[in-house]
CSV table of C-alpha atoms in Angstrom, one decimal:
chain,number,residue,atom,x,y,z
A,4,UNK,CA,-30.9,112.9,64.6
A,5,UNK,CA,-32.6,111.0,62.1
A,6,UNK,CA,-29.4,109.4,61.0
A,7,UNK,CA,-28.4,108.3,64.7
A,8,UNK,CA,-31.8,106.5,65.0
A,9,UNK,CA,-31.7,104.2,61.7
A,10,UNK,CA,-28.1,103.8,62.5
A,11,UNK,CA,-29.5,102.3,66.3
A,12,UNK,CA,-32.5,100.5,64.8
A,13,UNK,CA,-30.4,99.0,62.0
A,14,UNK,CA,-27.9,97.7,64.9
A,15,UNK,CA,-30.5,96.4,67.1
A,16,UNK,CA,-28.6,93.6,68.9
A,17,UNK,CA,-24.9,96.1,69.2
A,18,UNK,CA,-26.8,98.7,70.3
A,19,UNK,CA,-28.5,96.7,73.2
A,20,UNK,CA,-24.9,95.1,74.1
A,21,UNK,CA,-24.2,99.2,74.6
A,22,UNK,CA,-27.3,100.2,76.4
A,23,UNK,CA,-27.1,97.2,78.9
A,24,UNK,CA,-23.8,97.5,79.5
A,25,UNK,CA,-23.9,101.1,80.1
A,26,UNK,CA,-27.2,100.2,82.2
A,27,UNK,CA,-24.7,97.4,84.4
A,28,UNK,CA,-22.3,100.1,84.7
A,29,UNK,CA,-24.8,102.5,86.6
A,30,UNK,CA,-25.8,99.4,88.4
A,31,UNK,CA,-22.5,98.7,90.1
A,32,UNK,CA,-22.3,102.5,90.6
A,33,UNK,CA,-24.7,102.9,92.6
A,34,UNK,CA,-24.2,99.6,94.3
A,35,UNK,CA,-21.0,100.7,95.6
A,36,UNK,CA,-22.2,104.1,96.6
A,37,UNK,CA,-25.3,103.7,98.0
A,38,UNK,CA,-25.2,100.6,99.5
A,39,UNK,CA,-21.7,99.7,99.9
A,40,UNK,CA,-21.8,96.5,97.7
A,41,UNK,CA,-24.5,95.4,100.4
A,42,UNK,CA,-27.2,95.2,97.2
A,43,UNK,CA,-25.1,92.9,94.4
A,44,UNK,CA,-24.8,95.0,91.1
A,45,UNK,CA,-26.7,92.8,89.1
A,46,UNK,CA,-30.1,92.8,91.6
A,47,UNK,CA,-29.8,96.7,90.5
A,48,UNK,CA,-29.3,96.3,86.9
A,49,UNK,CA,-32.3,93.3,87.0
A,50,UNK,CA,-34.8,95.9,89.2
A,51,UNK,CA,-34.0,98.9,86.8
A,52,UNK,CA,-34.7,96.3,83.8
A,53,UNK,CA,-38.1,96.0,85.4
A,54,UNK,CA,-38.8,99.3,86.3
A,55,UNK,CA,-37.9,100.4,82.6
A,56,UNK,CA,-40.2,97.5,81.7
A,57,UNK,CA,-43.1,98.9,83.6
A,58,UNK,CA,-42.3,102.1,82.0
A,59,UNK,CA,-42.2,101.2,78.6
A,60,UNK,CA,-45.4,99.2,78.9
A,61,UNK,CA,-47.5,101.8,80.2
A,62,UNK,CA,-46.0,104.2,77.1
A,63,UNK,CA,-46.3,101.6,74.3
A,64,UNK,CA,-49.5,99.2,75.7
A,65,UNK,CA,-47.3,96.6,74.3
A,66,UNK,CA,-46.4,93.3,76.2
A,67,UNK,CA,-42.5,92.8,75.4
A,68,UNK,CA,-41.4,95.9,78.1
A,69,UNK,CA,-38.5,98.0,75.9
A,70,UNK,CA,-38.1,96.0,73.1
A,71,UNK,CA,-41.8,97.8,72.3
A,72,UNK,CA,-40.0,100.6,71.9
A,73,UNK,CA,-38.4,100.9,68.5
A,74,UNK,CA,-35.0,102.1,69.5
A,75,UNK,CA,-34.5,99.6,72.1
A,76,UNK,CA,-36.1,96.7,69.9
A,77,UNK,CA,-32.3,94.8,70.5
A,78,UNK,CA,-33.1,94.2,73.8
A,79,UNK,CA,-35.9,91.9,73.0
A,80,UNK,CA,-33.4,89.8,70.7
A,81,UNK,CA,-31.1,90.0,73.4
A,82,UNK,CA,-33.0,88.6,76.1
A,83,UNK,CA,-35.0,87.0,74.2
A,84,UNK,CA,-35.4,83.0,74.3
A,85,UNK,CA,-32.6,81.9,72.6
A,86,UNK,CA,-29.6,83.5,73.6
A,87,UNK,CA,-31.0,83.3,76.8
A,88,UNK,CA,-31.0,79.6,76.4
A,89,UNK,CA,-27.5,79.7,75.2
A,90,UNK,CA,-25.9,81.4,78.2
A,91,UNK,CA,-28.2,79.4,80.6
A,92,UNK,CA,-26.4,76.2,79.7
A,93,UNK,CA,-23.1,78.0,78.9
A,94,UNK,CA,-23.3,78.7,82.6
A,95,UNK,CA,-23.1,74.4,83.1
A,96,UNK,CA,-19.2,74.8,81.7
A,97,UNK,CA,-17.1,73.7,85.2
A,98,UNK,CA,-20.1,71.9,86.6
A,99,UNK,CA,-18.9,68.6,88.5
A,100,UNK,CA,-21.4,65.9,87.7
A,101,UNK,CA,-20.6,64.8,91.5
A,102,UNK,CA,-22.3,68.2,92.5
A,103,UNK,CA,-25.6,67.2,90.7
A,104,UNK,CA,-25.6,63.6,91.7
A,105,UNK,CA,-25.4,64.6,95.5
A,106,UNK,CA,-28.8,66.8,95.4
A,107,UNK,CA,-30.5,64.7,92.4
A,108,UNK,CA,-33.0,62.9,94.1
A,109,UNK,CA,-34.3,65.9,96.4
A,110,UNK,CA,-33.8,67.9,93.7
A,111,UNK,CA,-35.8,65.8,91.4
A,112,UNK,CA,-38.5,65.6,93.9
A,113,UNK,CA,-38.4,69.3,94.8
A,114,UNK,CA,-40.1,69.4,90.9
A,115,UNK,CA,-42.8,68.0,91.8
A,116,UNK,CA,-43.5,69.0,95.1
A,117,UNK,CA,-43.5,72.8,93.3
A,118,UNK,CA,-45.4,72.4,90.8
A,119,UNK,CA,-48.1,70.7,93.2
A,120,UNK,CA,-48.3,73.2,95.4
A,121,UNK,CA,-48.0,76.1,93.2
A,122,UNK,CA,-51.5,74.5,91.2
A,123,UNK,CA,-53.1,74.0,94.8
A,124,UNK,CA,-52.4,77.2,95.8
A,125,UNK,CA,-53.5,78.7,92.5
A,126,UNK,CA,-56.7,76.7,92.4
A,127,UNK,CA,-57.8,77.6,96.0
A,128,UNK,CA,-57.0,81.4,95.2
A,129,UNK,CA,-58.9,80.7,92.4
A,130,UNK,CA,-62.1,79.5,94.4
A,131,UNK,CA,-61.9,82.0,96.7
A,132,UNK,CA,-62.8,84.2,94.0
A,133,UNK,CA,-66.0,82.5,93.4
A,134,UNK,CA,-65.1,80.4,90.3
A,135,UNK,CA,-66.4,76.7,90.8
A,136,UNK,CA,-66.3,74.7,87.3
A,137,UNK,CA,-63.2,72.5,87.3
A,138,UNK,CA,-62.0,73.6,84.0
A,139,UNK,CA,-61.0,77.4,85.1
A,140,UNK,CA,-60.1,76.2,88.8
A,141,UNK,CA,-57.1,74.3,86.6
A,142,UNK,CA,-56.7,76.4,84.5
A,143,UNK,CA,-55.6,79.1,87.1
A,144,UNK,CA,-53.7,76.7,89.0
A,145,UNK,CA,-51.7,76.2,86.2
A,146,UNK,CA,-50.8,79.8,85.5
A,147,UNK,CA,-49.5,79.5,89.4
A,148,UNK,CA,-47.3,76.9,87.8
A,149,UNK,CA,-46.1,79.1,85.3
A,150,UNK,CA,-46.9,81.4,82.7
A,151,UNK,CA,-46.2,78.8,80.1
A,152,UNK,CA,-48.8,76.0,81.9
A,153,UNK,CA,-51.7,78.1,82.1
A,154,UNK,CA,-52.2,78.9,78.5
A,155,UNK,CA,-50.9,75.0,77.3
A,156,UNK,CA,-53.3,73.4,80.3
A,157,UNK,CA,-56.5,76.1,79.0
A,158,UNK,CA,-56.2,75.5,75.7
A,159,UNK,CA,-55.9,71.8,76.3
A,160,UNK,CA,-59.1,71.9,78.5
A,161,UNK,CA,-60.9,74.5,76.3
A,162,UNK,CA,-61.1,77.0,79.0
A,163,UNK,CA,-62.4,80.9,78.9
A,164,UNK,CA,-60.4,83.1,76.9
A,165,UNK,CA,-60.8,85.8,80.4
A,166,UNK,CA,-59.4,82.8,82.2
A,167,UNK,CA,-56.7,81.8,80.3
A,168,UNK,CA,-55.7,85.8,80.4
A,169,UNK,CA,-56.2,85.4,84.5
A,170,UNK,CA,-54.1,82.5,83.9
A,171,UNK,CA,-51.3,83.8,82.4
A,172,UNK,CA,-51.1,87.2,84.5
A,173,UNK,CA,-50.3,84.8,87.6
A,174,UNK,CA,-47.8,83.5,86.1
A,175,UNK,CA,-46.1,86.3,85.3
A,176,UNK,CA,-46.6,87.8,88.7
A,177,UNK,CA,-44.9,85.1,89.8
A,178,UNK,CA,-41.9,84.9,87.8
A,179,UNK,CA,-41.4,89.1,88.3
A,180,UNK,CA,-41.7,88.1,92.2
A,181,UNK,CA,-38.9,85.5,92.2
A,182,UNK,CA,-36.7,87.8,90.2
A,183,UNK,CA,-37.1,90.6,92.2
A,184,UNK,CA,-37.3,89.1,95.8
A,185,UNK,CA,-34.8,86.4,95.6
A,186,UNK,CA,-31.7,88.5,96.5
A,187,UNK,CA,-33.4,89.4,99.4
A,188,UNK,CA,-34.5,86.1,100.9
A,189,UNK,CA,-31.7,84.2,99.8
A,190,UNK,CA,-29.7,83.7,103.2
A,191,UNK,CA,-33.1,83.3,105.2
A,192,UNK,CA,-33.8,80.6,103.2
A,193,UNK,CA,-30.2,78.8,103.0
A,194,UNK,CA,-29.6,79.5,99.4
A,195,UNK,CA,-25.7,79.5,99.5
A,196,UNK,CA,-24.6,76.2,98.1
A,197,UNK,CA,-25.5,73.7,94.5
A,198,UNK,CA,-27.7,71.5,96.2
A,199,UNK,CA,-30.0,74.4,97.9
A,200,UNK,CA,-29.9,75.9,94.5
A,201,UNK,CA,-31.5,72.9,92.5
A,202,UNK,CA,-33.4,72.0,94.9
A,203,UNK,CA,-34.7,76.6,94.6
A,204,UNK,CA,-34.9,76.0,91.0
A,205,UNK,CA,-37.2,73.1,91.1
A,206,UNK,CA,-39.6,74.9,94.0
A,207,UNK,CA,-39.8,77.8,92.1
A,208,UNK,CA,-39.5,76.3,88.3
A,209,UNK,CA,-40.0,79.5,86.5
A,210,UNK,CA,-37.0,79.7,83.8
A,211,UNK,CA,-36.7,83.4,83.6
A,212,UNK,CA,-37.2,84.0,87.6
A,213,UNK,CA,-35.0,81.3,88.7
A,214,UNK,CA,-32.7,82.8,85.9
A,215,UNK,CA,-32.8,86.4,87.3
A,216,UNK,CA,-33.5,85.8,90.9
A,217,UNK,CA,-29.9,83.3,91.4
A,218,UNK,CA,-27.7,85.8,89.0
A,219,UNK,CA,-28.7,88.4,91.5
A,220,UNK,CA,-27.8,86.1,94.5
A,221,UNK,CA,-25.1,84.3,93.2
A,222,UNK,CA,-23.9,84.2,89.5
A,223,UNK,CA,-21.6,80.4,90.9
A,224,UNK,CA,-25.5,79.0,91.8
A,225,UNK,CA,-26.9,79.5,88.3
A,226,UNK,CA,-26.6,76.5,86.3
A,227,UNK,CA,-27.8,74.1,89.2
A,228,UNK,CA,-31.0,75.9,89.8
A,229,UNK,CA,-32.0,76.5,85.9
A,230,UNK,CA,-31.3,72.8,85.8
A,231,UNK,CA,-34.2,71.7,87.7
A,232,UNK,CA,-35.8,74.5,86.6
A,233,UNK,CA,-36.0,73.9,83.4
A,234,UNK,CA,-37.9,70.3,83.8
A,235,UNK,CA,-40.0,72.4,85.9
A,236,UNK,CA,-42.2,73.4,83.3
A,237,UNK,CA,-42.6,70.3,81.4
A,238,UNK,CA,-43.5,68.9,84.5
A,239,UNK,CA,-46.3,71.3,84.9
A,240,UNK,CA,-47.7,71.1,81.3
A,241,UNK,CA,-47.6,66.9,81.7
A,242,UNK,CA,-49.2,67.1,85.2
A,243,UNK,CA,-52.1,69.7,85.0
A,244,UNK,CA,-54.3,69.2,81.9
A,245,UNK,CA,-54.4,65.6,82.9
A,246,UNK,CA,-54.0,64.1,86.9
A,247,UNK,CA,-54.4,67.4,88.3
A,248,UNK,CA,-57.4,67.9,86.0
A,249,UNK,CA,-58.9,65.0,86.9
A,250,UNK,CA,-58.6,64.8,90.5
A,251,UNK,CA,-59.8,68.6,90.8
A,252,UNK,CA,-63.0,67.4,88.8
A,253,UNK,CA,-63.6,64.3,91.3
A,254,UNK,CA,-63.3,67.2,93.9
A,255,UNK,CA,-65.7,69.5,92.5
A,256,UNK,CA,-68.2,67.0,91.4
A,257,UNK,CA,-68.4,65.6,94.4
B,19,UNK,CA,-9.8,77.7,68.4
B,20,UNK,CA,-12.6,79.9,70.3
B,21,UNK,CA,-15.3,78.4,67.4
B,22,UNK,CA,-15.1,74.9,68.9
B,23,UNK,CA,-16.0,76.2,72.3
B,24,UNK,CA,-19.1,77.8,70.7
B,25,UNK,CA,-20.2,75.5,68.4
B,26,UNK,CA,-19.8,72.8,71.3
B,27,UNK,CA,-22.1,75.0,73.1
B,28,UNK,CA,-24.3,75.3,70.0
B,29,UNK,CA,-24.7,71.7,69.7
B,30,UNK,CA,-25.3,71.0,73.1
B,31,UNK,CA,-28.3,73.6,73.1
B,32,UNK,CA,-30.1,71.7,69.9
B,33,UNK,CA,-29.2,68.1,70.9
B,34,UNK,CA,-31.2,69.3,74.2
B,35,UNK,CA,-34.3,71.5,72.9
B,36,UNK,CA,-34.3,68.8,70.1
B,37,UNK,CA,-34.8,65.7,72.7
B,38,UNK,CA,-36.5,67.6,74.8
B,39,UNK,CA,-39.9,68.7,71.6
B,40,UNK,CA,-39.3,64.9,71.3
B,41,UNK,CA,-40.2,63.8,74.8
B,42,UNK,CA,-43.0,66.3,74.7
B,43,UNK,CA,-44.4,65.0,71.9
B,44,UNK,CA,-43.8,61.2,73.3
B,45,UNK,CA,-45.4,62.2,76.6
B,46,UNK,CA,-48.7,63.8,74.7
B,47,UNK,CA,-47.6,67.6,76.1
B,48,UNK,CA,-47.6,70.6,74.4
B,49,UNK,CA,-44.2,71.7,75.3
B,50,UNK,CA,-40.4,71.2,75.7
B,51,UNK,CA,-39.8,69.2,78.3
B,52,UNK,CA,-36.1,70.0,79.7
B,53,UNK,CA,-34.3,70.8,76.4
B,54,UNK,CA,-32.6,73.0,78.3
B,55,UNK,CA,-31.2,70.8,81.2
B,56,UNK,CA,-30.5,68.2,79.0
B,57,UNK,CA,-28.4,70.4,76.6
B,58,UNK,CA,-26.3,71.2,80.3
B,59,UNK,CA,-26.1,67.7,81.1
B,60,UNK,CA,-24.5,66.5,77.9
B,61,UNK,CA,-21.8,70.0,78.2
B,62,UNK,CA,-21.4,68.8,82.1
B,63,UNK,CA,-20.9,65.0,80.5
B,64,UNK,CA,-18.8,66.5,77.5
B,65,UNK,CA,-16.5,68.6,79.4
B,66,UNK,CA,-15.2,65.6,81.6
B,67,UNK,CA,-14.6,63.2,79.1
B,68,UNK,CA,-11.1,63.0,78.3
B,69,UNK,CA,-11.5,62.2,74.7
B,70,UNK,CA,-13.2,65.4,74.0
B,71,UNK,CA,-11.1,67.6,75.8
B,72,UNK,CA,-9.9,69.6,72.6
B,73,UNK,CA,-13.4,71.0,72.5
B,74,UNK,CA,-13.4,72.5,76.2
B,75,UNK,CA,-9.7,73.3,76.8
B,76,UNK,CA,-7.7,76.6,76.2
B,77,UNK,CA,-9.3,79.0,73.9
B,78,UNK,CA,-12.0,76.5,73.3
B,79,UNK,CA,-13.3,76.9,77.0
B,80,UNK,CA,-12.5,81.0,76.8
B,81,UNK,CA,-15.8,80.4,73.6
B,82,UNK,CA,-18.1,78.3,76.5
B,83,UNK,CA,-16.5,81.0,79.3
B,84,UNK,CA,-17.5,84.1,77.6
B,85,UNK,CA,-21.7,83.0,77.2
B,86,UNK,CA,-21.2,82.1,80.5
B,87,UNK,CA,-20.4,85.5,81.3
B,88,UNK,CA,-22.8,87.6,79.1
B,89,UNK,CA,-25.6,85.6,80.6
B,90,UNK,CA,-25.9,88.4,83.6
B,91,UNK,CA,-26.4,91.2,80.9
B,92,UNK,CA,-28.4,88.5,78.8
B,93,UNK,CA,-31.1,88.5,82.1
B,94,UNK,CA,-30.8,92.6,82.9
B,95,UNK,CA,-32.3,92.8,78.8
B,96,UNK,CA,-35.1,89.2,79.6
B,97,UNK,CA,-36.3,91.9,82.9
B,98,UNK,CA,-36.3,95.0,80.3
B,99,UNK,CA,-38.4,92.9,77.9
B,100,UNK,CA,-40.8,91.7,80.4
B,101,UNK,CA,-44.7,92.7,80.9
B,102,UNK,CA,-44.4,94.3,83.5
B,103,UNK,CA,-47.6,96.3,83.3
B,104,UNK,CA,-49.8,93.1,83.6
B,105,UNK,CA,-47.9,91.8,86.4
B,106,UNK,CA,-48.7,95.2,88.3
B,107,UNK,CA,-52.0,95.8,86.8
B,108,UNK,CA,-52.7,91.9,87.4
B,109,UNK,CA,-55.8,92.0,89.5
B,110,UNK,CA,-55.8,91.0,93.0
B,111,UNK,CA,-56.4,87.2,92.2
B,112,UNK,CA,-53.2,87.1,90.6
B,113,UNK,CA,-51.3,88.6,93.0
B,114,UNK,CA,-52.7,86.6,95.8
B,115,UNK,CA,-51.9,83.7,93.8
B,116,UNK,CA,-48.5,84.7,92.8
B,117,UNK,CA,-47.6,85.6,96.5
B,118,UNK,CA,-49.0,83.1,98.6
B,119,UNK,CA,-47.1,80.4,95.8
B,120,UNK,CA,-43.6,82.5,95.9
B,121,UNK,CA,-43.8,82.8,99.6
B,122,UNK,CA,-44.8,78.9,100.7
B,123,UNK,CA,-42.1,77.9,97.9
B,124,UNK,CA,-39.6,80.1,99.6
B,125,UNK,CA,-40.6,78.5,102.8
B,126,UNK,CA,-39.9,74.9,101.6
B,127,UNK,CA,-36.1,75.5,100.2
B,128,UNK,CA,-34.5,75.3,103.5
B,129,UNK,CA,-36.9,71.9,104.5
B,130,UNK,CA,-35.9,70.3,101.1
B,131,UNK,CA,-32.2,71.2,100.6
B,132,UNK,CA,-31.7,70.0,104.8
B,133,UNK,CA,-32.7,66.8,103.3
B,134,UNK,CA,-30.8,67.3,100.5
B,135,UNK,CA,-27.6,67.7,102.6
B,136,UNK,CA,-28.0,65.3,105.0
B,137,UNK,CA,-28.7,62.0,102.1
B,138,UNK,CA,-25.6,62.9,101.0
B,139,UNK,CA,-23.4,63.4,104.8
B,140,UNK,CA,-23.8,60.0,106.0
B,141,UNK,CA,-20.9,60.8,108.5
B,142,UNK,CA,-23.0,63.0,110.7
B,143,UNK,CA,-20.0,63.5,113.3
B,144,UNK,CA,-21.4,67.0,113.8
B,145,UNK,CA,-25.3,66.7,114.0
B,146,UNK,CA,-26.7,70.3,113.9
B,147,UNK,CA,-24.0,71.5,111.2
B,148,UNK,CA,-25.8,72.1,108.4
B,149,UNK,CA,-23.6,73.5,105.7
């Protein structure tokens, strides 16, 4: 026994290729037979992911789901930030330039207009909650943004370490929420062709739940919604700590 | 050669997260801004330029095509390896927050993307149609 475990923790990165594949496997199992290819495979695979997540964070107290767990510490490598990266814009290969050019501007503009509402709806969540001082009421709107903008806006702004954890958590919430419910609004809300896709991607701008949401949907819609996405964030963390800031503060002061 | 395919993709992916620490650190922000997307644009710009084609074509393109297809799997381990626990556990101002946010974004693809589609159908033949 001891043998089979250093062999599995000394192949960290094969033996997650195994247990995610075996995981996809039972995935598209049960997809056919329970739901008769109604729920796609990969929403499954990405809600049992979650679930294991939950799982191993309530076992370990750690923060990084089942790559806590020793044995399963390849999974962390392999979805961790770079190879994600790498098949995010591997995905691009057979992209038409055409294709982005037709939704560029609303896409473009869809950036913005999410990452403004997310911070307004995040700061007025925020008040209602009782806090009033302009720093934490951006600060929180931020984490709406995502969970990288909340801790880059607080630290920039000096804000609470309790509100910068706040801050975070929302953003994380948010990003489980579009990976998990995106499957199941995605023909209510059009999202069957490249230009609804950038124009989801820069609405929603979280990386990872654009990224899981759209390869539960539609594997084809991918690269055009982690395209906006993925200015998303920049967008956020140029935007908050300084107009945003400032015009919440003219707000509250007055 | 499968190894140009991948090292195309490699390049692509620094090129982008390198430009994009630069234009964070130009714009005074503590973060990448689009590495990512630019590292797709230049494999979207690379792929139809001619001149480059021995990097994307035959077993080349199988190097970019097989990423492309781990990238599922790749997501199924990002969900494994995320907190979970503190998105459950969040507190209700999180989850208020993270709702009402996910849910008026939600709202808004359809209004944007109908725009989206009808600046580029200038021949509106068939008002109504929205593909």
């Amino acid at each position: 026994m001891n043998a089979l475990q250093s062999v599995v923790v000394a192949n960290g990165l094969v033996s997650a290729f195994a247990v995610v594949g075996l995981l996809v496997v039972l995935s598209y199992y049960l997809s056919a037979r329970l739901t008769h290819n109604r729920i796609h495979g990969s929403a499954i695979a990405i809600l049992i992911g979650l679930g294991a997540a939950w799982w191993a964070g309530n076992i370990t107290g750690g923060s990084r789901g089942v790559a806590d767990l020793g044995l399963l510490a390849g999974i962390g490598v392999m979805g961790g930030g770079m190879l994600r990266d790498f098949a995010i814009v591997s995905t691009a290969f057979g992209v038409k330039l055409g294709e982005l050019r037709k939704a560029g501007l609303v896409g473009t503009l869809s950036i913005f207009i999410g990452v403004a509402l997310s911070f307004v709806v995040g700061v007025i969540t925020a008040a209602l909650f009782g806090y009033r001082d302009a720093v934490s009421l951006t600060t929180i709107g931020a984490g709406a943004v995502t969970y990288i903008v909340g801790p880059v806006t607080g630290a920039a702004l000096g804000a609470d370490s309790a509100v910068m954890a706040l801050s975070v958590t929302t953003g994380v919430v948010k990003s489980v929420l579009v990976m998990a419910c995106t499957p199941w609004v995605a023909r209510l809300i059009g999202l069957d062709n490249p230009a609804s896709a950038m124009v989801f991607g820069g609405l929603m701008g979280t990386t990872s739940g654009v990224a899981g949401g759209l390869a539960a949907t539609d594997p084809k819609l991918v690269p055009y919604g982690a395209l906006t996405a993925t200015f998303y964030t920049g967008a956020g963390c140029l935007l908050c700590p300084s107009l945003f800031y400032f015009l919440l503060r003219a707000i509250v002061e007055a | 050669m499968i190894i140009y395919g991948v090292a195309l993709l490699s390049v692509c992916l620094l090129v982008g997260q390198f430009t994009g620490e630069l234009l964070g650190q130009w714009l005074g922000v503590q973060a990448n801004v689009g590495g990512v997307g630019i590292a797709m644009l230049l494999l979207v710009v690379v792929c139809e330029s001619p001149r480059l084609a021995v990097l994307v074509k035959g077993a080349a393109g199988e190097g970019i095509r097989f990423w492309s297809a781990m990238y599922i799997p790749i997501v199924v381990a990002m969900a494994a390896s995320q907190n979970v626990v503190a998105a459950v556990n969040g507190g209700m101002l999180a989850i208020v927050a993270a709702v009402v946010a996910v849910v008026l974004s939600f709202a808004l693809v359809p209004v944007l993307s109908r725009s989206a589609n009808a600046s580029s159908q200038h021949d509106s033949a068939t008002p109504g149609a929205d593909s």
